[in-house]
Amino acid sequence: MLRQIIQIGLPLILPFVIYGLWLKWARAKAIREGHDIIPPWNKGPWLMLFGLGVLLTAAILIFTALGTGAPPDSIYHAPVLRDGVVEPGYFEPKE
């Protein structure tokens, strides 16, 4: 569950978090310098942020799929139940 949150949820919401932090900083700067124009929250680039989050999530999932795992020519051994204990499955390289 934690892996799914890190690989899917975090990259998807990261652009929104960064935009929110930037907006807070820009508002504080505008108030500090006495400007009348404060960036509004409801006029944000929501579609662009969502698209960026989807692209970031896709990039992380593609990188994970291509960069991890066993070699394609390895042999998979399924989990086995021995003496009431499940021994997990594993990959063994071909000789």
GROMACS .gro file of C-alpha atoms in nm:
model
   95
    1MET     CA    1   0.000   0.000   0.000
    2LEU     CA    2   0.281   0.241   0.087
    3ARG     CA    3   0.454   0.163  -0.244
    4GLN     CA    4   0.135   0.252  -0.435
    5ILE     CA    5   0.104   0.580  -0.246
    6ILE     CA    6   0.466   0.669  -0.320
    7GLN     CA    7   0.462   0.561  -0.685
    8ILE     CA    8   0.116   0.685  -0.785
    9GLY     CA    9  -0.029   0.923  -0.528
   10LEU     CA   10   0.277   1.133  -0.450
   11PRO     CA   11   0.374   1.218  -0.811
   12LEU     CA   12   0.011   1.291  -0.895
   13ILE     CA   13  -0.034   1.549  -0.617
   14LEU     CA   14   0.322   1.687  -0.618
   15PRO     CA   15   0.253   1.963  -0.879
   16PHE     CA   16  -0.047   2.081  -0.675
   17VAL     CA   17   0.160   2.094  -0.355
   18ILE     CA   18   0.439   2.287  -0.527
   19TYR     CA   19   0.186   2.530  -0.678
   20GLY     CA   20   0.021   2.579  -0.338
   21LEU     CA   21   0.357   2.655  -0.175
   22TRP     CA   22   0.448   2.897  -0.454
   23LEU     CA   23   0.108   3.067  -0.424
   24LYS     CA   24   0.150   3.108  -0.050
   25TRP     CA   25   0.496   3.258  -0.103
   26ALA     CA   26   0.369   3.491  -0.381
   27ARG     CA   27   0.080   3.614  -0.165
   28ALA     CA   28   0.312   3.681   0.130
   29LYS     CA   29   0.552   3.867  -0.099
   30ALA     CA   30   0.267   4.074  -0.250
   31ILE     CA   31   0.135   4.169   0.093
   32ARG     CA   32   0.486   4.246   0.222
   33GLU     CA   33   0.561   4.475  -0.072
   34GLY     CA   34   0.218   4.641  -0.056
   35HIS     CA   35   0.087   4.527  -0.394
   36ASP     CA   36  -0.288   4.524  -0.448
   37ILE     CA   37  -0.274   4.226  -0.684
   38ILE     CA   38  -0.268   3.896  -0.495
   39PRO     CA   39  -0.272   3.576  -0.702
   40PRO     CA   40  -0.613   3.409  -0.659
   41TRP     CA   41  -0.633   3.039  -0.576
   42ASN     CA   42  -0.936   2.971  -0.798
   43LYS     CA   43  -0.767   3.101  -1.116
   44GLY     CA   44  -0.488   2.844  -1.100
   45PRO     CA   45  -0.366   2.633  -1.393
   46TRP     CA   46  -0.550   2.322  -1.272
   47LEU     CA   47  -0.557   2.131  -1.600
   48MET     CA   48  -0.187   2.189  -1.656
   49LEU     CA   49  -0.106   2.077  -1.300
   50PHE     CA   50  -0.315   1.763  -1.340
   51GLY     CA   51  -0.151   1.685  -1.675
   52LEU     CA   52   0.193   1.735  -1.524
   53GLY     CA   53   0.101   1.503  -1.237
   54VAL     CA   54  -0.018   1.235  -1.480
   55LEU     CA   55   0.302   1.265  -1.685
   56LEU     CA   56   0.517   1.245  -1.373
   57THR     CA   57   0.325   0.940  -1.250
   58ALA     CA   58   0.358   0.770  -1.590
   59ALA     CA   59   0.731   0.841  -1.600
   60ILE     CA   60   0.783   0.691  -1.255
   61LEU     CA   61   0.576   0.382  -1.337
   62ILE     CA   62   0.763   0.328  -1.666
   63PHE     CA   63   1.099   0.373  -1.495
   64THR     CA   64   0.999   0.127  -1.223
   65ALA     CA   65   0.873  -0.130  -1.475
   66LEU     CA   66   1.185  -0.111  -1.690
   67GLY     CA   67   1.444  -0.061  -1.419
   68THR     CA   68   1.351  -0.324  -1.162
   69GLY     CA   69   1.275  -0.693  -1.153
   70ALA     CA   70   1.444  -1.013  -1.252
   71PRO     CA   71   1.621  -1.067  -1.586
   72PRO     CA   72   1.389  -1.197  -1.859
   73ASP     CA   73   1.570  -1.531  -1.889
   74SER     CA   74   1.541  -1.621  -1.520
   75ILE     CA   75   1.328  -1.908  -1.385
   76TYR     CA   76   1.042  -1.840  -1.142
   77HIS     CA   77   0.979  -2.077  -0.852
   78ALA     CA   78   0.627  -2.048  -0.710
   79PRO     CA   79   0.556  -2.017  -0.336
   80VAL     CA   80   0.547  -2.350  -0.151
   81LEU     CA   81   0.372  -2.455   0.169
   82ARG     CA   82   0.611  -2.663   0.383
   83ASP     CA   83   0.528  -2.766   0.739
   84GLY     CA   84   0.256  -2.500   0.764
   85VAL     CA   85   0.490  -2.220   0.660
   86VAL     CA   86   0.469  -2.046   0.322
   87GLU     CA   87   0.806  -2.009   0.157
   88PRO     CA   88   0.781  -1.714  -0.083
   89GLY     CA   89   0.841  -1.746  -0.454
   90TYR     CA   90   1.170  -1.638  -0.604
   91PHE     CA   91   1.354  -1.598  -0.932
   92GLU     CA   92   1.662  -1.803  -1.009
   93PRO     CA   93   1.902  -1.706  -1.289
   94LYS     CA   94   1.949  -1.958  -1.572
   95GLU     CA   95   2.276  -2.137  -1.564
   0.00000   0.00000   0.00000
